Coordinates of C-alpha atoms and ligand atoms in Angstrom, one line a residue:
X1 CA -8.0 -72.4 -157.1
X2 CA -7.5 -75.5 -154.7
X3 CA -10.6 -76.1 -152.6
X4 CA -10.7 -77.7 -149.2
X5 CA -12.8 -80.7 -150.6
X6 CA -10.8 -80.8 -153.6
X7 CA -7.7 -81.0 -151.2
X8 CA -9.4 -83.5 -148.9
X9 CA -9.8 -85.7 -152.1
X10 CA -6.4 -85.6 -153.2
X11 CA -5.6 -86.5 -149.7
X12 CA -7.9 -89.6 -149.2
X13 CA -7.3 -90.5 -152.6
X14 CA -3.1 -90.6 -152.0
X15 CA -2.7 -88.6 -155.2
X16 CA -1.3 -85.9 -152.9
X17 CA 0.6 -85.8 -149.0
X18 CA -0.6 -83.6 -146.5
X19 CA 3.4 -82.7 -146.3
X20 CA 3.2 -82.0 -150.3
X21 CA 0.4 -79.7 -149.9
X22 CA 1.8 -77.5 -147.1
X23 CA 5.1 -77.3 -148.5
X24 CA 3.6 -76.1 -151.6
X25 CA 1.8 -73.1 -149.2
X26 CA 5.2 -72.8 -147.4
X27 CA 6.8 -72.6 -150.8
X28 CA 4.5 -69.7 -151.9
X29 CA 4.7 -68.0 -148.5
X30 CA 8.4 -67.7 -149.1
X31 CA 8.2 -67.0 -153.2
X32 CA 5.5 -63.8 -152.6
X33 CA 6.3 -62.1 -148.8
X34 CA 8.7 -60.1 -149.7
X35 CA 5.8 -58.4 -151.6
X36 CA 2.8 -59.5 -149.9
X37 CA 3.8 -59.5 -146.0
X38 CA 0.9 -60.9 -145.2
X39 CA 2.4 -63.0 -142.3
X40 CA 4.2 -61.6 -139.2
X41 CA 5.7 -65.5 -138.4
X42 CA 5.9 -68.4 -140.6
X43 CA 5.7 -71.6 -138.4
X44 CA 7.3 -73.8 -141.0
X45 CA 8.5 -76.7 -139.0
X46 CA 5.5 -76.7 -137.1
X47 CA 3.5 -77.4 -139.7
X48 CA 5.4 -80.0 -141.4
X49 CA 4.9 -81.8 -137.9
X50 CA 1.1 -81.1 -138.4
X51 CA 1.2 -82.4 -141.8
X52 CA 3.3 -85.3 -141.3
X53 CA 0.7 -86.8 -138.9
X54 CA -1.8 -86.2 -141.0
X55 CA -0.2 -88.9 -143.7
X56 CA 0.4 -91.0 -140.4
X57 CA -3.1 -91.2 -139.9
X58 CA -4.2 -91.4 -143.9
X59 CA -1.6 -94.5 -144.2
X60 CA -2.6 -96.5 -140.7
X61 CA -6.0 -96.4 -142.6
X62 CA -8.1 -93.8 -140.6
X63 CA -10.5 -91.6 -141.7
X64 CA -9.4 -88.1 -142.0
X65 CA -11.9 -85.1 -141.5
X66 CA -12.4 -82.1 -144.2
X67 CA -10.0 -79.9 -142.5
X68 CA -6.8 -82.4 -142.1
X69 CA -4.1 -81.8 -144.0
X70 CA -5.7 -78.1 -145.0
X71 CA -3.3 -75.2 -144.6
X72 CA -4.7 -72.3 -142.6
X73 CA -3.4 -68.7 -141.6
X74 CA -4.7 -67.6 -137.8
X75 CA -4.6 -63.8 -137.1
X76 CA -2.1 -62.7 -134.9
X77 CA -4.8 -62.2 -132.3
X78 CA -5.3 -65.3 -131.4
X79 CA -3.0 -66.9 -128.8
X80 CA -1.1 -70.1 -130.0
X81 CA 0.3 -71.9 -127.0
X82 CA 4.4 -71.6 -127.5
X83 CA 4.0 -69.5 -130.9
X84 CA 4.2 -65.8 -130.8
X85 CA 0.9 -64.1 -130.5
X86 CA 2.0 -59.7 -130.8
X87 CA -1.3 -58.5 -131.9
X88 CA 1.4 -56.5 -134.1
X89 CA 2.1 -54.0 -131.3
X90 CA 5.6 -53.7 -129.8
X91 CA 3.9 -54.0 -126.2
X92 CA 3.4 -58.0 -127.4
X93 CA 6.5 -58.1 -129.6
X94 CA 7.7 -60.7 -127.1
X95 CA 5.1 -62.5 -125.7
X96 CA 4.3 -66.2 -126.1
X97 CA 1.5 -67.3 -124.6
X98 CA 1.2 -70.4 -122.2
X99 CA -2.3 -71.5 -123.7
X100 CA -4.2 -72.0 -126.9
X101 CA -7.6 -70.6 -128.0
X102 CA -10.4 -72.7 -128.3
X103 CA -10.5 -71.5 -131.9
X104 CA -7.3 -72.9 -132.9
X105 CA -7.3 -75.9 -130.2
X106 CA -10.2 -76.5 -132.2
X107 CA -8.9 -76.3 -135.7
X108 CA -5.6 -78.4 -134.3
X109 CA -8.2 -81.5 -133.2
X110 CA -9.4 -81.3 -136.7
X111 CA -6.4 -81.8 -137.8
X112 CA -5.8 -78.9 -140.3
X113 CA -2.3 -77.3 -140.8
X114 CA -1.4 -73.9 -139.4
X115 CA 1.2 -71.9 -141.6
X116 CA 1.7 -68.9 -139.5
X117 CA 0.2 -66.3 -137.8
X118 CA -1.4 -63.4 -140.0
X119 CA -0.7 -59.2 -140.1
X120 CA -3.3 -57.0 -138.8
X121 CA -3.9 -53.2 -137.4
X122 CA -2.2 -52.9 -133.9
X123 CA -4.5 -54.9 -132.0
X124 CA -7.1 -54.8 -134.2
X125 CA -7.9 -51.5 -134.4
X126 CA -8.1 -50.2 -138.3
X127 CA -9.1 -50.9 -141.9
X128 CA -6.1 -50.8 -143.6
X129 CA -3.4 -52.9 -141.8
X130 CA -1.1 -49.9 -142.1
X131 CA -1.6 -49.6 -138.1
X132 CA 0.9 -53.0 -137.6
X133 CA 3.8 -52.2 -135.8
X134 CA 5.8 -54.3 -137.9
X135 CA 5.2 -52.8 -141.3
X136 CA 1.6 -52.9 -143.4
X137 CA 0.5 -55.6 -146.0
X138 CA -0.1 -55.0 -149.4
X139 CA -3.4 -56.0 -150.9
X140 CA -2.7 -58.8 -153.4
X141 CA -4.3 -57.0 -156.8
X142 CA -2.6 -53.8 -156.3
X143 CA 0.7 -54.0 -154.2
X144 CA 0.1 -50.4 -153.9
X145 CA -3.3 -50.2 -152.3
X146 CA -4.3 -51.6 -148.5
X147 CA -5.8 -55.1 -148.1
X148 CA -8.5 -53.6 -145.7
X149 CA -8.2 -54.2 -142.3
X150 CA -7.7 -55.4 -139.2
X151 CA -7.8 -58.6 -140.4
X152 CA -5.6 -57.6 -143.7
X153 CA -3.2 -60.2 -143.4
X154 CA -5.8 -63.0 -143.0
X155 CA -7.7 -61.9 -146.3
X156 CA -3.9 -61.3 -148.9
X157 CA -2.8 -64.5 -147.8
X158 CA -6.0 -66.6 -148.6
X159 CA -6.5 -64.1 -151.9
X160 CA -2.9 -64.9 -153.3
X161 CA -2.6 -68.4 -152.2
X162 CA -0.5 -68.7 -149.7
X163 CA -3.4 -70.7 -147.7
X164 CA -6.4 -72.5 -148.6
X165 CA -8.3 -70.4 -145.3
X166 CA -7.9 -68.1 -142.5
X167 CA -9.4 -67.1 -139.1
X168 CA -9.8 -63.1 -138.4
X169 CA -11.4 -61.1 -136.0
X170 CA -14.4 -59.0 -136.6
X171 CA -15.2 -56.1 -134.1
X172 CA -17.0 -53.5 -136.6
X173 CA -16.1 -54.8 -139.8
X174 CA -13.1 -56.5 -139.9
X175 CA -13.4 -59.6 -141.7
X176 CA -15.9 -58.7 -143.8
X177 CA -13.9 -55.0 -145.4
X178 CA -10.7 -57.0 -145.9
X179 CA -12.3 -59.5 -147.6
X180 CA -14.3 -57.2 -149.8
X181 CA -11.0 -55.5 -150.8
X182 CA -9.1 -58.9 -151.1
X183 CA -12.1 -60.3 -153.2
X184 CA -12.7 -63.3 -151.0
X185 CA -15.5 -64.7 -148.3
X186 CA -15.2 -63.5 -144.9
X187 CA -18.7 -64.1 -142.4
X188 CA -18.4 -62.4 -139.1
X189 CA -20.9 -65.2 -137.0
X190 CA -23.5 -63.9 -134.3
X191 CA -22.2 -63.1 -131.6
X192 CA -21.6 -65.8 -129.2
X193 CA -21.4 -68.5 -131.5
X194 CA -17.8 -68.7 -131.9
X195 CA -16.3 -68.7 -128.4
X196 CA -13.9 -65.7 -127.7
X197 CA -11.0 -67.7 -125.6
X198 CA -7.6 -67.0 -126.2
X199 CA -8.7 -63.7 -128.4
X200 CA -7.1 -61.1 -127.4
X201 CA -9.7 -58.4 -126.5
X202 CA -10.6 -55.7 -128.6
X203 CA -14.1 -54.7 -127.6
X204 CA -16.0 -57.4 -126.1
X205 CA -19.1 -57.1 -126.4
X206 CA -18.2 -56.6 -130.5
X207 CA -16.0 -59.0 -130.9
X208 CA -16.0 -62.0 -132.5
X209 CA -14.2 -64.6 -134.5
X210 CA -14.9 -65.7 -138.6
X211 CA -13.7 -67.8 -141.6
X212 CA -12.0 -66.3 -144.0
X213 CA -12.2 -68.5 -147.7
X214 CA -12.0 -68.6 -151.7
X215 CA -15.6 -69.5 -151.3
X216 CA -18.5 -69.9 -149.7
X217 CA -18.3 -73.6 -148.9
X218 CA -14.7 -73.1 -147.6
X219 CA -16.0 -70.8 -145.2
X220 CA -18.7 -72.8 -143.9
X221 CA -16.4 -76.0 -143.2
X222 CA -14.1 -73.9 -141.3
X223 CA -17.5 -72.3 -139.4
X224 CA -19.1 -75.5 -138.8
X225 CA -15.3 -76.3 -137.2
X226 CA -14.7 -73.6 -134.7
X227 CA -18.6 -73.0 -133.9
X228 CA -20.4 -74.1 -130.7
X229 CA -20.3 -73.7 -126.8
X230 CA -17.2 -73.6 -125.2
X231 CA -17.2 -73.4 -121.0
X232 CA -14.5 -71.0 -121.0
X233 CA -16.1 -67.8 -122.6
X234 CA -18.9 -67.0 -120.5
X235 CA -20.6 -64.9 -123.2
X236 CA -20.4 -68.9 -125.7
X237 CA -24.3 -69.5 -126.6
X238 CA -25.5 -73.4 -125.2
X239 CA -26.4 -73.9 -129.1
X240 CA -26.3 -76.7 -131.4
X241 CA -24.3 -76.2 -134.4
X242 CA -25.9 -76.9 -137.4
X243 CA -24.0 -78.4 -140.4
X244 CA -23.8 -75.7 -142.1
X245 CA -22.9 -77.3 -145.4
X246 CA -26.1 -78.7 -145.6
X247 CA -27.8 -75.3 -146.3
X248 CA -25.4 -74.5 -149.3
X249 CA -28.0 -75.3 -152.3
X250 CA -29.9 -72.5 -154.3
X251 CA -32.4 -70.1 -153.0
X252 CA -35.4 -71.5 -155.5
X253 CA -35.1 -75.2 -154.0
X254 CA -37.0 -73.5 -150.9
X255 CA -39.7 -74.4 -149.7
X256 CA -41.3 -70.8 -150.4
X257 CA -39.7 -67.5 -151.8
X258 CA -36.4 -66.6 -149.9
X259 CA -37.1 -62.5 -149.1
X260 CA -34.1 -60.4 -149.8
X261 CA -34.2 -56.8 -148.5
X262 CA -32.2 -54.3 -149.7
X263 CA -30.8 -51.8 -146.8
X264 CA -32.3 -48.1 -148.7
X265 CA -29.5 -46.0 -146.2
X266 CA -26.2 -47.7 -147.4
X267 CA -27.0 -46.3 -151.0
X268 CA -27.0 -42.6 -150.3
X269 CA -24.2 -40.3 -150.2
X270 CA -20.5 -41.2 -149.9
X271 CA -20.7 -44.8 -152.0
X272 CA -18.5 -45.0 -154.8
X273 CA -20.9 -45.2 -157.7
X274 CA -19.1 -48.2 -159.4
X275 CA -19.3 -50.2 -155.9
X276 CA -23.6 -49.3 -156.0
X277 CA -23.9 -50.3 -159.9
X278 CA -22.2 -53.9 -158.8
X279 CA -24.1 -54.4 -155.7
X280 CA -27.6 -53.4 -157.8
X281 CA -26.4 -55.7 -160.2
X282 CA -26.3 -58.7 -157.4
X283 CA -29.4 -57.8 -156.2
X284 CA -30.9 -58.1 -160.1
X285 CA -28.8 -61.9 -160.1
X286 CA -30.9 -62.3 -156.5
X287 CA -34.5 -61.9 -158.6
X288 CA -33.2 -64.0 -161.5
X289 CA -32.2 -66.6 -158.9
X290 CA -36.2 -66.2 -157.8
X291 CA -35.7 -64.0 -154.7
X292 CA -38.4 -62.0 -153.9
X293 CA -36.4 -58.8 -153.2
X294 CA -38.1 -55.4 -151.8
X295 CA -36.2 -52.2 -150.1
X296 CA -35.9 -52.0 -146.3
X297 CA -35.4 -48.4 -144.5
X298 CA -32.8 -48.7 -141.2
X299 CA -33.0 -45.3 -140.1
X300 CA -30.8 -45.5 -137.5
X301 CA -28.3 -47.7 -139.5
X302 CA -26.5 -43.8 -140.1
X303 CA -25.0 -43.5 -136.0
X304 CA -23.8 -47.2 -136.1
X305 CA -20.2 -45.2 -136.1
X306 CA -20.6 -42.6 -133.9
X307 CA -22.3 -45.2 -131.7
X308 CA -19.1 -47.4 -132.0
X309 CA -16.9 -45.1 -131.6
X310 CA -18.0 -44.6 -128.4
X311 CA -18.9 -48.2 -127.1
X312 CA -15.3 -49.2 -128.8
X313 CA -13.1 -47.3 -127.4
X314 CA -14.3 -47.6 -123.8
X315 CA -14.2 -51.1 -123.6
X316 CA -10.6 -51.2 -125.8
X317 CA -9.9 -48.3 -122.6
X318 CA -10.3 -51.2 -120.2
X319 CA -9.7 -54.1 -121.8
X320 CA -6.0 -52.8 -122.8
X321 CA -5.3 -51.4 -118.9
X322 CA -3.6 -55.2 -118.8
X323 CA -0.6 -53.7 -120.6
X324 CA 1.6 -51.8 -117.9
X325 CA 4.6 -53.3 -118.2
X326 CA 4.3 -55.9 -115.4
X327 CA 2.0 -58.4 -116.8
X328 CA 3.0 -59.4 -120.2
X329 CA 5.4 -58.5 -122.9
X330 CA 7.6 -55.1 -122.8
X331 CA 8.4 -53.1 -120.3
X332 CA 10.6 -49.6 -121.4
X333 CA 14.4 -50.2 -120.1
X334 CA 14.3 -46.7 -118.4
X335 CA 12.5 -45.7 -115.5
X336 CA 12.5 -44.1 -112.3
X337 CA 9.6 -45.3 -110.4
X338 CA 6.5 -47.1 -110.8
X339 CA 4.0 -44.8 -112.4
X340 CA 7.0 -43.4 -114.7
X341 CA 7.3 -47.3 -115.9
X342 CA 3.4 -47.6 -116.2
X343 CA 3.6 -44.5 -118.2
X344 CA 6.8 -44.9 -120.4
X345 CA 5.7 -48.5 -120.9
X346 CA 2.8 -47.8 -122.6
X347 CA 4.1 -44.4 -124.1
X348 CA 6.2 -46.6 -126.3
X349 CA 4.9 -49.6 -126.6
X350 CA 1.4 -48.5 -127.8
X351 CA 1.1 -46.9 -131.6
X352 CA -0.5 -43.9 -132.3
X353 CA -3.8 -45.3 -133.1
X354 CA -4.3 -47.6 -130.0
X355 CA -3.2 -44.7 -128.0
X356 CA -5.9 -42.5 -129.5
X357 CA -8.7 -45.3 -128.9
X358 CA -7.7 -45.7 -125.0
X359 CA -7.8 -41.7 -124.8
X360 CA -11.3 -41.6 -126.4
X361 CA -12.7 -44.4 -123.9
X362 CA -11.2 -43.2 -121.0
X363 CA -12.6 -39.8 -121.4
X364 CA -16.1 -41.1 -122.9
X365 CA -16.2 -43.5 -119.1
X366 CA -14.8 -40.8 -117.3
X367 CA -17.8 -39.5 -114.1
X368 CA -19.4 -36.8 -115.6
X369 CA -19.4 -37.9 -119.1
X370 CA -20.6 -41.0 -118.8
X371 CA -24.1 -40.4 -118.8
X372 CA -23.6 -38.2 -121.9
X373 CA -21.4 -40.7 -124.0
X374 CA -21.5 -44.5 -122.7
X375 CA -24.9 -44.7 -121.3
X376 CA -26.2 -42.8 -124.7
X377 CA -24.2 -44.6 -126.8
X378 CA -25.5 -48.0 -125.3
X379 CA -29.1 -46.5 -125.9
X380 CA -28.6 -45.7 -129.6
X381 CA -27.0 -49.1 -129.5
X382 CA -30.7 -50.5 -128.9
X383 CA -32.2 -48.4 -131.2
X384 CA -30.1 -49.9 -134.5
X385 CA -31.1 -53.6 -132.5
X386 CA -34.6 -52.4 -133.2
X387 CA -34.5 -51.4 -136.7
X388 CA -33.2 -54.8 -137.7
X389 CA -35.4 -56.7 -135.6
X390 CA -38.5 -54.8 -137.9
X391 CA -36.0 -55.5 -140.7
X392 CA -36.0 -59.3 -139.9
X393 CA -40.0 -59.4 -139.7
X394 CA -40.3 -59.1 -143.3
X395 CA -37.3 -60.5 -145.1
X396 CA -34.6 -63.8 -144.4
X397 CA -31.3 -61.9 -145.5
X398 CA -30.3 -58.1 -146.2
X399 CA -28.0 -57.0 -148.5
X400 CA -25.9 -54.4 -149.0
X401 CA -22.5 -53.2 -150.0
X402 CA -19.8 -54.3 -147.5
X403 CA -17.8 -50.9 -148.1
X404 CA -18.8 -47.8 -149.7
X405 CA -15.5 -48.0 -152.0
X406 CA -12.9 -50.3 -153.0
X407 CA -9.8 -50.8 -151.8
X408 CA -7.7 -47.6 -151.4
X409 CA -3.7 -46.7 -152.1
X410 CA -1.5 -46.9 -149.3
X411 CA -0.8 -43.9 -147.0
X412 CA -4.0 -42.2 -148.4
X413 CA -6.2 -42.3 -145.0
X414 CA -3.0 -42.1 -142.6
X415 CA -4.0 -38.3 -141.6
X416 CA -7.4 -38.9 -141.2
X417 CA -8.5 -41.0 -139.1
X418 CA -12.1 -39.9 -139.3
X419 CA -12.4 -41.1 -143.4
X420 CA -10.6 -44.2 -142.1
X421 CA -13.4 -45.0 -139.7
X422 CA -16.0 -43.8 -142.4
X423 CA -14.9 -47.1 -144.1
X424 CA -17.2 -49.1 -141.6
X425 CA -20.1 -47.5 -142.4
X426 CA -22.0 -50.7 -143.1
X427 CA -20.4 -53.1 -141.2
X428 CA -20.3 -51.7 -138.1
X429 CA -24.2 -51.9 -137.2
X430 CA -24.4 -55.3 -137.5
X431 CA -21.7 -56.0 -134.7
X432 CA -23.8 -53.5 -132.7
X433 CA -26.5 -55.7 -133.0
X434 CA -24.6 -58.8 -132.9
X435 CA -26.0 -60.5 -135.9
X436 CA -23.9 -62.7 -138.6
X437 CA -23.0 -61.0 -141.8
X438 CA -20.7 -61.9 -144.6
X439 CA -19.0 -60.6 -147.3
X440 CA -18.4 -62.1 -150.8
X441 CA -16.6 -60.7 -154.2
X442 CA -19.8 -59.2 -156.5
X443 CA -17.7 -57.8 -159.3
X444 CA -14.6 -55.5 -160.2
X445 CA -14.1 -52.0 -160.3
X446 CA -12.3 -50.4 -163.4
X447 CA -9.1 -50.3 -161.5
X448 CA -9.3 -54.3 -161.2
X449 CA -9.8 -54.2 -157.5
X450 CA -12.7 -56.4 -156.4
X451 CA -16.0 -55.2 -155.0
X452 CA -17.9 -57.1 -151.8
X453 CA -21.4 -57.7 -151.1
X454 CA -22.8 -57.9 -147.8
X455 CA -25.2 -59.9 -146.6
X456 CA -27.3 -60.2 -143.1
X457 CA -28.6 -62.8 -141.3
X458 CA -30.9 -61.9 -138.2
X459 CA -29.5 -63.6 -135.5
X460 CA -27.9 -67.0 -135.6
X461 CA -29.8 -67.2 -139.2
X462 CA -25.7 -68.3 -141.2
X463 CA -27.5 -71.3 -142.5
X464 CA -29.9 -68.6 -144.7
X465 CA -27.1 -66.2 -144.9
X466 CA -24.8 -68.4 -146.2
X467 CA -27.3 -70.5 -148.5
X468 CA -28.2 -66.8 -150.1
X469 CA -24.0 -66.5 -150.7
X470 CA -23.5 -69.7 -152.6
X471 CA -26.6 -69.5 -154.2
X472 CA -25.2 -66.3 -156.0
X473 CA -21.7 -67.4 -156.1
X474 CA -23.1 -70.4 -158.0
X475 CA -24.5 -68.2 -160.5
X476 CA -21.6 -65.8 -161.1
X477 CA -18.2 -66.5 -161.8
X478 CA -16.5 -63.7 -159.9
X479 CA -14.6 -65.9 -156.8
X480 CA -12.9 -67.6 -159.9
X481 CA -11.0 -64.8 -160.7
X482 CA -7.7 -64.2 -158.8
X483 CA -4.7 -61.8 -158.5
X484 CA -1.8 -62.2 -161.1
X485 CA 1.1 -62.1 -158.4
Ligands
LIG1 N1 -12.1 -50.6 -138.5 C1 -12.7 -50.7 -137.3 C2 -11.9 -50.1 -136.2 O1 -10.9 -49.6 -136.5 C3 -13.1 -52.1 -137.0 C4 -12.0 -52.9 -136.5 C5 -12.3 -54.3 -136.2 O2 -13.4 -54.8 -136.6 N2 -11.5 -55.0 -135.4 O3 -12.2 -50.2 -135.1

């Protein structure tokens, strides 16, 4: 396992090419999608280009920052300006948009190498990746089982190797459950510390865009990167960005006991057994580590889905009314007048899931069930806010697991979407309450697949969260394990 520091050495040192290193990734793309398909483009040339000026800048004598040279997977999301951005649905199959997102403008100033554009659920919307219109990824330690999702993609391709990091999208869990099943670090950041331009939106007041890594420090280079105020997302906190790397050294060099609280409700019925024994375990390593660690009851933590599910939906209702044909991508071939190409156009070029979300919202924002859905579903919305904020009175980080089970086989969930969106049980209240939460590999289950541990900052609190990730990754030796493929 390469990291980006390790990289970045090789670089400055001229024991390696920025062009060696990313045709080594393009080299492992090619030698594992057939099985993996964790890419829905591979934009080769574009990063030999990327790479090449790299070594131009390395051999004129400049100083290169962490990211240059580093090859990086961006979820297919995320618009790349002249690169196709589908948000694997049919209804973007062809679009390519005319701007970049500040996230990858970002990344590109920095120097760091895009390989392609990641597989994920049909705009986002899933935990399994199975919802892509342009076939479903396999997770990396068991071809046969899902990678998690939305972000699936993102999370095989920086578990087998086929990039050293990854951007995803998180709206109720979706960097943090892939990477749980793909055994890697995924942080979903508080909201509004990542700007949202060039996203495509999901739910946007949930949304939000995080680092994908082998480990924790990976993940904080590539948060410390795309992090900070940006002018064109009106929702971008006027925050300074800390450097984050600077808060990755263990818990016990604080300046008083760090307080870790365990979250009682995500231990109760429906968590696979083997999942609680590892996260109980982690919590033990957190009091060897000299946490001081106590239980914390969120009551309300147990409508976090139902409360999305509501609040989701309704915004995806509105935010996806763009789609109609006219505006971007596909419009059917067929069709006799204006509403019958409105309606044809987004008959087939939506999947059955998105189509199911924009029915939900529509109804739950419809008049007379507003009141009854949105507006209560807003207000429950509060109520979870409140339970962390007690939460964060007594403690610096929670903990919990990131999903009750471990990756599942393929094809498993497809007839029930209701056990599907069970999956984001514990994810999903912390994008209700926009905090930062992250997940990071805590141990195996007896099937190999890898098992994820979250942990919760209180808002913009990543420094803490992320110290409290390396500090146990430091003591454990779980991220050095990785897939035989
Ligand atoms: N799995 C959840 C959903 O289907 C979360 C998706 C996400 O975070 N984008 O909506």
């Amino acid at each position: 396992m390469v990291s980006i520091r390790e990289l970045h050495d090789q670089l400055v040192k001229k024991e390696r090419s920025a062009v060696e290193i990313t045709q080594a990734a393009i080299d492992r793309i090619q030698a594992i999608e057939p099985q993996l398909h964790s890419f829905l483009c591979v934009t080769a040339e574009q990063a030999m280009a990327q790479a090449e000026a790299v070594d131009a800048q390395i051999a004129a004598g400049e100083a290169v920052g962490l990211l240059a040279g580093i090859p990086i997977g961006i979820k297919d999301n995320l618009c790349t300006q002249g690169i196709p951005t589908t948000c694997a649905s049919k209804i973007l199959e062809n679009f390519v948009p005319p701007y970049e997102s500040t996230v990858t403008q970002r990344l590109k100033m920095a120097g760091s190498v895009m390989v392609g554009k990641t597989n994920l659920d049909e705009f986002a919307m899933g935990g399994s990746t199975e919802n892509s219109a342009f076939g479903r990824t396999a997770n990396p330690w068991d071809l046969d089982c899902v990678p998690g999702g939305s972000s699936g993609g993102s999370a095989a391709a920086v578990a087998a190797d086929e990039c050293t990091v990854a951007l995803g999208s998180d709206t109720g869990g979706s960097i943090r459950q892939p990477a749980s099943f793909c055994g890697v670090v995924g942080l979903k950041p508080t909201y509004g510390l990542v700007s949202r331009y060039g996203l495509v939106a999901f739910a946007s007041s949930l949304d939000q865009i995080g680092p994908f890594g082998r480990s924790v420090e990976d993940v904080a280079i590539l948060l410390e990167a795309i992090a900070g105020h940006d002018p064109k997302d009106s929702t971008s906190l006027k925050v300074e960005v800390p450097r984050y790397t600077d808060y990755l050294k263990p818990i016990k060099k604080s300046s008083r006991k760090f307080r870790i609280g365990i979250i009682k409700e995500t231990f109760g019925e429906g968590l696979d057994s083997q999942v609680g024994t590892a996260v109980m375990a982690a919590v033990d390593q957190f009091k060897k580590l000299g946490a001081e660690v106590q239980e914390i009851s969120c009551p309300q933590f147990r409508y976090g889905v139902p409360t999305y599910y509501i609040i989701a939906p309704s915004e995806a209702s509105a935010n996806l009314a763009r789609y109609d044909g006219v505006k971007y991508g596909f419009r059917t071939p067929q069709a006799d007048n204006l509403m019958d190409m409105y309606t044809r156009t987004r008959a087939e070029g939506f999947g059955p899931e998105v189509k199911r979300r924009i029915m939900i919202g529509t109804y739950a924002l419809s008049a007379g069930y507003y009141d009854a859905y949105y507006l209560k579903a807003q207000k429950v919305r509060t109520l979870i806010k409140q339970d962390f904020e007690r939460a964060f009175a007594q403690v610096d980080v929670l903990v919990c697991p990131t999903a009750p089970s471990t990756a599942f086989k393929a094809g498993d969930k497809n007839n029930d979407p209701l056990s599907m969106y069970l999956l984001d049980l514990m994810t999903i209240p912390v994008n209700l309450a926009g905090l930062p939460g992250l997940s990071l590999p805590c141990g195996f289950d007896d099937q190999g697949l890898p098992i994820g541990l979250q942990i919760i900052g209180n808002l913009l609190r990543e420094d803490l969260v992320l110290q409290a990730a390396y500090s146990y990754e430091q003591a454990t030796e779980w991220h050095q394990h990785r897939p035989k493929l």
